[in-house]
Amino acid sequence: MKDNPPHRILIFDSGIGGLSINDEIKQLVPDTAVTYVADNRIYPYGTLSEQALIERIARLFPRLIERFQPEAIVIACNSASTLVLDHLRELTRIPVIGVVPAIKPAAQYSQSRVIGLLATPGTVRRAYTDRLIQDFASHCRVIRVGSHELVDQAENKLRGLAVDRAAIRRVIAPFLEEPALDTIVLGCTHFPFLRQELNQLLGDRVTLIDSGQAIARRTDYILKTLPDRLQAHHTSADCFIFTRDNDSAHHLKPHLLERGFASVEFIDH
Ligand code: DGL
């Protein structure tokens, strides 16, 4: 018998990439009730202007918080976290956990001191990313590749569509041309879903590092340190929300139900 009802957390991404974070959290902290919000209304985030993304988050989050009352928020999107964490933390006192590129562990892990950052076009050029590299990888040469195409490829794969390996190869060509490179940061939550294809193309010499497990540990810690709740939460069911009702979201519905989401809903925000 459980003493406590599960914690409610909100996991947020532009699309379904945040499922890679959801999977890690569920593995470490199974007793959570997840509301996953995919902001497919303005997907993809990685090519939006910084101003547009900041405005979108500032408009959307007060509504999401009011509606879903999460106890913690996980921004499972590097493109958003590298830009909006401070804004969000000004909006709410609910703990906000941000997924940002795992530059620090990659720089510690690399023997050759040549590392890659594979992320969205937005994430690779953020000032936040510059600071991460300056603070934790100043002893490394960092090759940055920003790609929106790989985000689409990951979305396609989860929809059961074929992955275009030749396209992936073209995107990662700058890494293939660097014989000394031994570590790549997957700085977009969509990319762990392409791990198999990337490993095949890059071979054994390159290790891929993402932020999933670290975020799960952080989430676990945050939930354990939350103050006692006055009101019990009655459902442990996970729910998947899209911000736009369109064909591609409907197409994903069976897959999401199969993954354990009890319901898939659409909100008009
Ligand atoms: N999954 C998101 C990230 O980690 C971004 C995908 C997009 O461009 O919308 O950056």
mmCIF file of C-alpha atoms and ligand atoms in Angstrom:
data_model
loop_
_atom_site.group_PDB
_atom_site.id
_atom_site.type_symbol
_atom_site.label_atom_id
_atom_site.label_comp_id
_atom_site.label_asym_id
_atom_site.label_seq_id
_atom_site.Cartn_x
_atom_site.Cartn_y
_atom_site.Cartn_z
ATOM 1 C CA MET A 1 0.000 0.000 0.000
ATOM 2 C CA LYS A 2 1.256 3.463 -0.871
ATOM 3 C CA ASP A 3 1.307 6.023 1.923
ATOM 4 C CA ASN A 4 1.420 8.985 -0.391
ATOM 5 C CA PRO A 5 -0.328 9.786 -3.643
ATOM 6 C CA PRO A 6 2.018 10.229 -6.614
ATOM 7 C CA HIS A 7 3.591 13.585 -7.320
ATOM 8 C CA ARG A 8 2.215 15.540 -10.238
ATOM 9 C CA ILE A 9 4.845 16.719 -12.659
ATOM 10 C CA LEU A 10 4.549 18.562 -15.916
ATOM 11 C CA ILE A 11 6.994 17.556 -18.644
ATOM 12 C CA PHE A 12 7.211 20.012 -21.497
ATOM 13 C CA ASP A 13 8.665 19.993 -25.002
ATOM 14 C CA SER A 14 7.797 21.316 -28.443
ATOM 15 C CA GLY A 15 7.090 17.773 -29.584
ATOM 16 C CA ILE A 16 7.745 14.222 -28.517
ATOM 17 C CA GLY A 17 11.471 14.538 -27.824
ATOM 18 C CA GLY A 18 10.751 15.024 -24.141
ATOM 19 C CA LEU A 19 9.601 11.401 -24.031
ATOM 20 C CA SER A 20 13.307 10.516 -23.789
ATOM 21 C CA ILE A 21 13.335 12.456 -20.500
ATOM 22 C CA ASN A 22 9.950 11.059 -19.455
ATOM 23 C CA ASP A 23 11.315 7.519 -19.896
ATOM 24 C CA GLU A 24 14.281 8.197 -17.600
ATOM 25 C CA ILE A 25 12.109 9.875 -14.967
ATOM 26 C CA LYS A 26 9.570 7.059 -15.026
ATOM 27 C CA GLN A 27 12.321 4.520 -14.613
ATOM 28 C CA LEU A 28 13.819 6.217 -11.578
ATOM 29 C CA VAL A 29 10.639 7.675 -10.058
ATOM 30 C CA PRO A 30 7.779 5.448 -11.260
ATOM 31 C CA ASP A 31 5.423 6.897 -8.709
ATOM 32 C CA THR A 32 4.732 10.160 -10.533
ATOM 33 C CA ALA A 33 1.673 11.346 -12.387
ATOM 34 C CA VAL A 34 2.935 12.967 -15.567
ATOM 35 C CA THR A 35 1.172 15.596 -17.590
ATOM 36 C CA TYR A 36 3.220 15.788 -20.773
ATOM 37 C CA VAL A 37 2.630 18.912 -22.835
ATOM 38 C CA ALA A 38 3.847 18.973 -26.437
ATOM 39 C CA ASP A 39 3.608 22.481 -27.813
ATOM 40 C CA ASN A 40 3.082 21.266 -31.363
ATOM 41 C CA ARG A 41 1.197 24.477 -32.170
ATOM 42 C CA ILE A 42 4.508 26.178 -32.819
ATOM 43 C CA TYR A 43 6.834 23.181 -33.296
ATOM 44 C CA PRO A 44 9.748 23.301 -34.001
ATOM 45 C CA TYR A 45 11.295 25.432 -31.270
ATOM 46 C CA GLY A 46 14.839 25.110 -32.556
ATOM 47 C CA THR A 47 14.306 27.462 -35.468
ATOM 48 C CA LEU A 48 12.174 30.098 -33.676
ATOM 49 C CA SER A 49 13.581 33.519 -32.897
ATOM 50 C CA GLU A 50 14.578 33.942 -29.255
ATOM 51 C CA GLN A 51 11.977 36.672 -28.791
ATOM 52 C CA ALA A 52 9.166 34.509 -30.193
ATOM 53 C CA LEU A 53 10.096 31.609 -27.918
ATOM 54 C CA ILE A 54 10.299 33.776 -24.803
ATOM 55 C CA GLU A 55 6.897 35.311 -25.597
ATOM 56 C CA ARG A 56 5.321 31.922 -26.235
ATOM 57 C CA ILE A 57 6.521 30.499 -22.912
ATOM 58 C CA ALA A 58 5.437 33.635 -21.029
ATOM 59 C CA ARG A 59 1.941 33.338 -22.512
ATOM 60 C CA LEU A 60 1.522 29.590 -22.241
ATOM 61 C CA PHE A 61 2.934 28.706 -18.839
ATOM 62 C CA PRO A 62 0.606 30.647 -16.531
ATOM 63 C CA ARG A 63 -2.285 28.784 -18.223
ATOM 64 C CA LEU A 64 -0.617 25.387 -17.984
ATOM 65 C CA ILE A 65 0.204 25.903 -14.329
ATOM 66 C CA GLU A 66 -3.312 27.017 -13.497
ATOM 67 C CA ARG A 67 -4.867 24.146 -15.371
ATOM 68 C CA PHE A 68 -2.621 21.252 -14.346
ATOM 69 C CA GLN A 69 -1.309 22.409 -10.937
ATOM 70 C CA PRO A 70 2.018 20.583 -11.186
ATOM 71 C CA GLU A 71 4.323 20.228 -8.189
ATOM 72 C CA ALA A 72 7.381 20.406 -10.426
ATOM 73 C CA ILE A 73 8.003 21.360 -14.042
ATOM 74 C CA VAL A 74 10.561 19.707 -16.303
ATOM 75 C CA ILE A 75 11.445 21.686 -19.408
ATOM 76 C CA ALA A 76 12.447 18.657 -21.479
ATOM 77 C CA CYS A 77 13.676 20.833 -24.300
ATOM 78 C CA ASN A 78 17.187 22.224 -24.622
ATOM 79 C CA SER A 79 16.077 24.890 -27.090
ATOM 80 C CA ALA A 80 13.688 26.301 -24.486
ATOM 81 C CA SER A 81 15.758 25.693 -21.332
ATOM 82 C CA THR A 82 18.828 27.459 -22.707
ATOM 83 C CA LEU A 83 16.663 30.550 -23.097
ATOM 84 C CA VAL A 84 13.705 30.727 -20.738
ATOM 85 C CA LEU A 85 14.633 29.211 -17.372
ATOM 86 C CA ASP A 86 15.111 32.573 -15.678
ATOM 87 C CA HIS A 87 11.854 33.938 -17.125
ATOM 88 C CA LEU A 88 9.947 30.864 -15.981
ATOM 89 C CA ARG A 89 11.366 30.972 -12.489
ATOM 90 C CA GLU A 90 10.179 34.557 -12.244
ATOM 91 C CA LEU A 91 6.688 33.443 -13.253
ATOM 92 C CA THR A 92 6.278 30.698 -10.675
ATOM 93 C CA ARG A 93 7.555 29.352 -7.387
ATOM 94 C CA ILE A 94 7.035 25.780 -8.548
ATOM 95 C CA PRO A 95 10.451 24.137 -9.001
ATOM 96 C CA VAL A 96 11.551 24.235 -12.641
ATOM 97 C CA ILE A 97 14.057 21.648 -13.840
ATOM 98 C CA GLY A 98 15.726 22.531 -17.133
ATOM 99 C CA VAL A 99 17.294 20.151 -19.624
ATOM 100 C CA VAL A 100 20.459 21.714 -21.043
ATOM 101 C CA PRO A 101 23.301 20.160 -23.068
ATOM 102 C CA ALA A 102 25.507 17.788 -21.049
ATOM 103 C CA ILE A 103 28.689 19.710 -21.871
ATOM 104 C CA LYS A 104 30.231 19.225 -18.435
ATOM 105 C CA PRO A 105 30.100 15.402 -18.290
ATOM 106 C CA ALA A 106 31.177 15.178 -21.931
ATOM 107 C CA ALA A 107 34.216 17.392 -21.328
ATOM 108 C CA GLN A 108 35.120 15.290 -18.285
ATOM 109 C CA TYR A 109 34.680 12.057 -20.217
ATOM 110 C CA SER A 110 36.568 12.963 -23.404
ATOM 111 C CA GLN A 111 40.132 11.663 -23.630
ATOM 112 C CA SER A 112 40.953 13.481 -26.839
ATOM 113 C CA ARG A 113 39.445 16.793 -25.734
ATOM 114 C CA VAL A 114 37.609 17.068 -29.007
ATOM 115 C CA ILE A 115 33.877 16.911 -28.430
ATOM 116 C CA GLY A 116 30.794 17.483 -30.541
ATOM 117 C CA LEU A 117 27.561 19.240 -29.688
ATOM 118 C CA LEU A 118 24.593 18.014 -31.717
ATOM 119 C CA ALA A 119 21.547 20.166 -30.987
ATOM 120 C CA THR A 120 18.997 22.413 -32.657
ATOM 121 C CA PRO A 121 20.126 25.523 -34.557
ATOM 122 C CA GLY A 122 18.784 27.618 -31.660
ATOM 123 C CA THR A 123 20.610 25.714 -28.917
ATOM 124 C CA VAL A 124 24.015 25.709 -30.622
ATOM 125 C CA ARG A 125 24.053 29.497 -30.882
ATOM 126 C CA ARG A 126 22.625 30.463 -27.497
ATOM 127 C CA ALA A 127 24.660 32.611 -25.109
ATOM 128 C CA TYR A 128 23.790 29.986 -22.441
ATOM 129 C CA THR A 129 25.569 27.330 -24.516
ATOM 130 C CA ASP A 130 28.604 29.596 -24.950
ATOM 131 C CA ARG A 131 28.764 29.951 -21.181
ATOM 132 C CA LEU A 132 28.460 26.190 -20.602
ATOM 133 C CA ILE A 133 31.360 25.621 -22.981
ATOM 134 C CA GLN A 134 33.420 28.402 -21.451
ATOM 135 C CA ASP A 135 32.797 27.200 -17.891
ATOM 136 C CA PHE A 136 33.163 23.443 -18.370
ATOM 137 C CA ALA A 137 34.900 22.714 -21.670
ATOM 138 C CA SER A 138 37.431 25.485 -22.130
ATOM 139 C CA HIS A 139 40.142 22.790 -22.363
ATOM 140 C CA CYS A 140 38.293 21.119 -25.277
ATOM 141 C CA ARG A 141 37.673 21.897 -28.903
ATOM 142 C CA VAL A 142 33.912 21.833 -29.349
ATOM 143 C CA ILE A 143 32.404 21.211 -32.774
ATOM 144 C CA ARG A 144 28.823 22.450 -32.908
ATOM 145 C CA VAL A 145 26.278 21.059 -35.336
ATOM 146 C CA GLY A 146 22.780 22.532 -35.294
ATOM 147 C CA SER A 147 20.087 20.596 -37.112
ATOM 148 C CA HIS A 148 16.372 20.874 -37.406
ATOM 149 C CA GLU A 149 16.251 17.977 -39.843
ATOM 150 C CA LEU A 150 17.242 15.460 -37.180
ATOM 151 C CA VAL A 151 14.385 16.651 -34.974
ATOM 152 C CA ASP A 152 11.966 15.789 -37.776
ATOM 153 C CA GLN A 153 13.701 12.452 -38.302
ATOM 154 C CA ALA A 154 13.213 11.568 -34.628
ATOM 155 C CA GLU A 155 9.544 12.597 -34.769
ATOM 156 C CA ASN A 156 9.121 10.445 -37.880
ATOM 157 C CA LYS A 157 10.768 7.473 -36.236
ATOM 158 C CA LEU A 158 8.395 7.633 -33.276
ATOM 159 C CA ARG A 159 5.511 7.820 -35.718
ATOM 160 C CA GLY A 160 6.726 4.561 -37.233
ATOM 161 C CA LEU A 161 7.986 6.202 -40.437
ATOM 162 C CA ALA A 162 11.283 5.344 -42.096
ATOM 163 C CA VAL A 163 14.424 7.136 -40.950
ATOM 164 C CA ASP A 164 16.578 8.670 -43.691
ATOM 165 C CA ARG A 165 20.088 7.505 -42.815
ATOM 166 C CA ALA A 166 21.686 9.381 -45.703
ATOM 167 C CA ALA A 167 20.182 12.613 -44.352
ATOM 168 C CA ILE A 168 21.527 11.886 -40.868
ATOM 169 C CA ARG A 169 24.942 11.176 -42.366
ATOM 170 C CA ARG A 170 24.938 14.526 -44.163
ATOM 171 C CA VAL A 171 24.063 16.351 -40.953
ATOM 172 C CA ILE A 172 26.811 14.719 -38.894
ATOM 173 C CA ALA A 173 29.481 15.020 -41.624
ATOM 174 C CA PRO A 174 31.440 17.630 -39.586
ATOM 175 C CA PHE A 175 31.859 14.997 -36.842
ATOM 176 C CA LEU A 176 32.861 12.259 -39.283
ATOM 177 C CA GLU A 177 35.591 14.535 -40.605
ATOM 178 C CA GLU A 178 37.201 14.830 -37.151
ATOM 179 C CA PRO A 179 39.226 11.699 -36.419
ATOM 180 C CA ALA A 180 40.087 12.881 -32.903
ATOM 181 C CA LEU A 181 36.508 13.445 -31.807
ATOM 182 C CA ASP A 182 35.528 10.871 -29.166
ATOM 183 C CA THR A 183 32.397 12.263 -27.454
ATOM 184 C CA ILE A 184 29.197 13.877 -28.695
ATOM 185 C CA VAL A 185 26.619 15.653 -26.557
ATOM 186 C CA LEU A 186 23.058 14.966 -27.678
ATOM 187 C CA GLY A 187 21.830 18.460 -26.866
ATOM 188 C CA CYS A 188 18.277 17.945 -28.062
ATOM 189 C CA THR A 189 15.834 15.648 -26.303
ATOM 190 C CA HIS A 190 14.691 14.234 -29.642
ATOM 191 C CA PHE A 191 18.100 12.845 -30.476
ATOM 192 C CA PRO A 192 18.329 9.881 -28.060
ATOM 193 C CA PHE A 193 15.641 8.336 -30.277
ATOM 194 C CA LEU A 194 18.228 8.314 -33.101
ATOM 195 C CA ARG A 195 20.959 6.804 -30.942
ATOM 196 C CA GLN A 196 21.025 3.547 -32.864
ATOM 197 C CA GLU A 197 21.403 5.260 -36.266
ATOM 198 C CA LEU A 198 24.009 7.672 -34.897
ATOM 199 C CA ASN A 199 26.013 4.871 -33.303
ATOM 200 C CA GLN A 200 26.025 2.946 -36.547
ATOM 201 C CA LEU A 201 27.294 5.937 -38.500
ATOM 202 C CA LEU A 202 29.844 7.094 -35.936
ATOM 203 C CA GLY A 203 31.201 3.721 -34.877
ATOM 204 C CA ASP A 204 32.680 2.639 -31.554
ATOM 205 C CA ARG A 205 35.176 5.431 -31.160
ATOM 206 C CA VAL A 206 32.471 7.978 -30.337
ATOM 207 C CA THR A 207 30.415 8.008 -27.125
ATOM 208 C CA LEU A 208 27.035 9.750 -27.131
ATOM 209 C CA ILE A 209 26.076 11.565 -23.938
ATOM 210 C CA ASP A 210 22.650 12.953 -23.102
ATOM 211 C CA SER A 211 21.093 14.590 -20.041
ATOM 212 C CA GLY A 212 18.279 12.084 -19.352
ATOM 213 C CA GLN A 213 19.597 10.255 -16.302
ATOM 214 C CA ALA A 214 20.906 13.404 -14.649
ATOM 215 C CA ILE A 215 17.492 15.037 -15.089
ATOM 216 C CA ALA A 216 15.758 11.994 -13.605
ATOM 217 C CA ARG A 217 18.043 12.167 -10.552
ATOM 218 C CA ARG A 218 17.412 15.896 -10.196
ATOM 219 C CA THR A 219 13.659 15.385 -10.476
ATOM 220 C CA ASP A 220 13.771 12.644 -7.846
ATOM 221 C CA TYR A 221 15.694 14.937 -5.509
ATOM 222 C CA ILE A 222 13.327 17.869 -6.060
ATOM 223 C CA LEU A 223 10.236 15.719 -5.445
ATOM 224 C CA LYS A 224 11.734 14.288 -2.250
ATOM 225 C CA THR A 225 12.425 17.757 -0.914
ATOM 226 C CA LEU A 226 8.982 19.232 -1.661
ATOM 227 C CA PRO A 227 7.071 20.432 1.389
ATOM 228 C CA ASP A 228 4.263 18.142 2.597
ATOM 229 C CA ARG A 229 1.120 18.424 0.548
ATOM 230 C CA LEU A 230 -2.149 19.530 2.046
ATOM 231 C CA GLN A 231 -4.316 18.168 -0.736
ATOM 232 C CA ALA A 232 -4.152 14.650 -2.024
ATOM 233 C CA HIS A 233 -3.907 14.137 -5.738
ATOM 234 C CA HIS A 234 -6.332 11.485 -6.817
ATOM 235 C CA THR A 235 -5.023 10.090 -10.031
ATOM 236 C CA SER A 236 -1.753 8.494 -10.944
ATOM 237 C CA ALA A 237 -2.656 8.324 -14.623
ATOM 238 C CA ASP A 238 -0.288 9.960 -17.109
ATOM 239 C CA CYS A 239 -1.811 12.273 -19.628
ATOM 240 C CA PHE A 240 -0.421 13.555 -22.930
ATOM 241 C CA ILE A 241 -1.519 16.997 -24.140
ATOM 242 C CA PHE A 242 -1.024 18.609 -27.540
ATOM 243 C CA THR A 243 -1.520 22.345 -28.013
ATOM 244 C CA ARG A 244 -2.806 21.785 -31.526
ATOM 245 C CA ASP A 245 -5.235 19.267 -32.878
ATOM 246 C CA ASN A 246 -3.804 18.105 -36.194
ATOM 247 C CA ASP A 247 -3.305 14.935 -38.217
ATOM 248 C CA SER A 248 0.196 14.251 -37.091
ATOM 249 C CA ALA A 249 -0.861 14.442 -33.419
ATOM 250 C CA HIS A 250 -3.728 12.018 -34.095
ATOM 251 C CA HIS A 251 -1.309 9.742 -35.863
ATOM 252 C CA LEU A 252 0.791 9.583 -32.691
ATOM 253 C CA LYS A 253 -2.119 8.795 -30.406
ATOM 254 C CA PRO A 254 -1.939 4.968 -30.544
ATOM 255 C CA HIS A 255 1.789 5.090 -29.938
ATOM 256 C CA LEU A 256 1.327 7.297 -26.872
ATOM 257 C CA LEU A 257 -1.395 5.079 -25.442
ATOM 258 C CA GLU A 258 0.857 2.095 -26.009
ATOM 259 C CA ARG A 259 3.598 3.875 -24.107
ATOM 260 C CA GLY A 260 1.345 4.025 -21.059
ATOM 261 C CA PHE A 261 -0.356 7.407 -21.311
ATOM 262 C CA ALA A 262 -3.909 6.921 -20.099
ATOM 263 C CA SER A 263 -5.249 9.691 -22.313
ATOM 264 C CA VAL A 264 -4.263 11.978 -25.162
ATOM 265 C CA GLU A 265 -5.932 15.375 -25.176
ATOM 266 C CA PHE A 266 -5.861 18.605 -27.119
ATOM 267 C CA ILE A 267 -5.948 22.068 -25.621
ATOM 268 C CA ASP A 268 -6.387 25.260 -27.516
ATOM 269 C CA HIS A 269 -3.682 27.521 -26.094
HETATM 270 N N1 DGL B 1 13.393 18.682 -28.214
HETATM 271 C C1 DGL B 1 13.799 20.031 -28.303
HETATM 272 C C2 DGL B 1 15.169 20.284 -27.728
HETATM 273 O O1 DGL B 1 15.623 19.571 -26.869
HETATM 274 C C3 DGL B 1 13.640 20.828 -29.559
HETATM 275 C C4 DGL B 1 12.998 20.370 -30.771
HETATM 276 C C5 DGL B 1 12.500 21.511 -31.656
HETATM 277 O O2 DGL B 1 13.293 22.113 -32.390
HETATM 278 O O3 DGL B 1 11.321 21.810 -31.530
HETATM 279 O O4 DGL B 1 15.811 21.237 -28.092
#
